[in-house]
Amino acid sequence: MEKIRIVLAGPRGKMGTEALKMIESTPHFELAAAVDSRNGGKRIKDIVGLPSFEALIYEDLHVCLDETVADVLIDLTKPEIGKKHLEIALERNVRPVIGTTGFSDEDLRRLSDLAADRQTGAIIAPNFAIGAILMMKFSQMAAKYLPHVEIIEKHHDQKLDAPSGTALKTAQLITEVRESVKQGHPEETEDLPGARGAELDGMRIHSVRLPGLVAHQEVIFGGEGQTLTIKHDSMNRASFMPGVKLAVERVMKIDQLVYGLENIIE
Ligand SMILES: NC(=O)c1ccc[n+]([C@@H]2O[C@H](COP(=O)([O-])OP(=O)(O)OC[C@H]3O[C@@H](n4cnc5c(N)ncnc54)[C@H](O)[C@@H]3O)[C@@H](O)[C@H]2O)c1
Ligand SMILES: O=C(O)C1=N[C@H](C(=O)O)CCC1
């Protein structure tokens, strides 16, 4: 099998270090280069605590892709950088696998058009954990029958964006199968602003940020005399790596942008 040559953006981060281990243990993956906010000119093996890859570190993706033969870019940096890197990679026909969140509907339309123009596969995955994908799929199934929904997402307190990409994606999947519903009492008031959480098509989304958490979500459905809770917990960042590996393999075989791993697992 030919090796898939990967550029990894964010190699020193919590996700990036797990991704390096995943690449190291996958015989048909090769780390071609890395993009970091510092350490340009060094090699991955020169950074204390990182595996002994010879791959060079660049501080600019343009320069990296000028000097590197690559098939796939994995981006695990931060929202505005992931978006910029996705575009740079597509313009050079390098297939992006993006783990950062914060893409608006308008961004997704524009980037889908760009991927289609370039006939280059791209995957944006708000959550790489296979269990989280199932949680979203099961929630979409349940919402057909129990349309009153509240989402509680909980993450570590270093997370930059709220609500989480997973919560937004879950809400979007639910809007595809249910009519818009006015939830709660028609005359309810918020005596403390934000008490009822964010609102998306009648659904409420509550974001919790605490040290000690990794990534967790509960989707609670209410009906007459019953509730249903669908819950997923990522206890560590290794939980995301089978999904990253799957996305890298799959992005090599598609020629359009896919938003969400639920679109590539059976
Ligand atoms: N899709 C998923 O399943 C999933 C799971 C966990 C985290 N995430 C997302 O992945 C991203 C990384 O998460 P994390 O917990 O590893 O964060 P982190 O803060 O530990 O790591 C981010 C890394 O990106 C680097 N970085 C910042 N700007 C950069 C730039 N311009 N170029 C290159 N590198 C740059 C930082 O130096 C840091 O090492 C976040 O956006 C997070 O929301 C996604
Ligand atoms: O920032 C994180 O950490 C995570 N973000 C994702 C999201 O926004 O949904 C989910 C996984 C962890």
Coordinates of C-alpha atoms and ligand atoms in Angstrom, one line a residue, residues 9-10 12-16 35-37 76-79 81 85 99-101 125-129 156 159 161 237 240, ligand 1:
A9 CA -0.6 21.5 11.9
G10 CA -0.5 21.9 15.7
R12 CA 2.6 20.3 20.2
G13 CA -1.0 20.6 21.2
K14 CA -3.1 18.1 23.2
M15 CA -4.6 16.7 20.0
G16 CA -1.5 17.1 17.9
V35 CA 3.3 23.4 10.9
D36 CA 3.7 25.1 14.3
S37 CA 3.3 28.6 15.6
L76 CA -5.6 20.6 15.0
T77 CA -4.8 24.2 15.8
K78 CA -7.5 26.7 16.6
P79 CA -10.7 27.9 14.8
I81 CA -6.2 29.0 11.7
H85 CA -5.3 26.3 6.5
G99 CA -10.6 19.1 13.5
T100 CA -11.1 22.8 14.4
T101 CA -14.6 24.1 14.8
A125 CA -15.1 16.9 11.6
P126 CA -16.5 18.8 14.6
N127 CA -16.0 15.5 16.6
F128 CA -13.7 12.6 15.6
A129 CA -14.9 10.3 18.4
H156 CA -12.3 21.6 29.5
K159 CA -11.8 25.6 24.9
D161 CA -15.4 28.4 21.1
R237 CA -7.8 12.7 23.4
F240 CA -10.5 10.9 18.8
Ligands
LIG1 N1 -12.8 17.5 16.1 C1 -12.5 16.9 17.2 O1 -12.9 15.8 17.5 C2 -11.7 17.7 18.2 C3 -11.3 17.1 19.4 C4 -10.5 17.8 20.3 C5 -10.2 19.1 19.9 N2 -10.6 19.7 18.8 C6 -10.2 21.0 18.3 O2 -8.8 20.8 17.9 C7 -8.1 22.0 18.2 C8 -6.9 21.7 19.0 O3 -7.3 21.3 20.3 P1 -6.2 21.0 21.5 O4 -7.0 20.6 22.6 O5 -5.1 20.1 20.9 O6 -5.7 22.5 21.7 P2 -4.2 22.9 22.1 O7 -4.3 24.4 22.5 O8 -3.6 22.0 23.1 O9 -3.3 22.8 20.8 C9 -3.4 23.7 19.7 C10 -2.0 23.8 19.1 O10 -2.1 24.6 17.9 C11 -0.9 25.4 17.8 N3 -1.1 26.6 17.0 C12 -1.8 27.7 17.3 N4 -1.7 28.5 16.2 C13 -1.0 27.9 15.2 C14 -0.6 28.2 13.9 N5 -0.9 29.4 13.4 N6 0.0 27.3 13.2 C15 0.3 26.1 13.7 N7 0.0 25.7 15.0 C16 -0.7 26.6 15.7 C17 -0.6 25.8 19.3 O11 0.7 26.1 19.4 C18 -1.0 24.5 20.0 O12 0.2 23.7 20.1 C19 -9.1 23.0 18.9 O13 -9.6 23.8 17.9 C20 -10.2 22.1 19.4 O14 -11.4 22.7 19.5 C21 -11.3 19.0 17.9

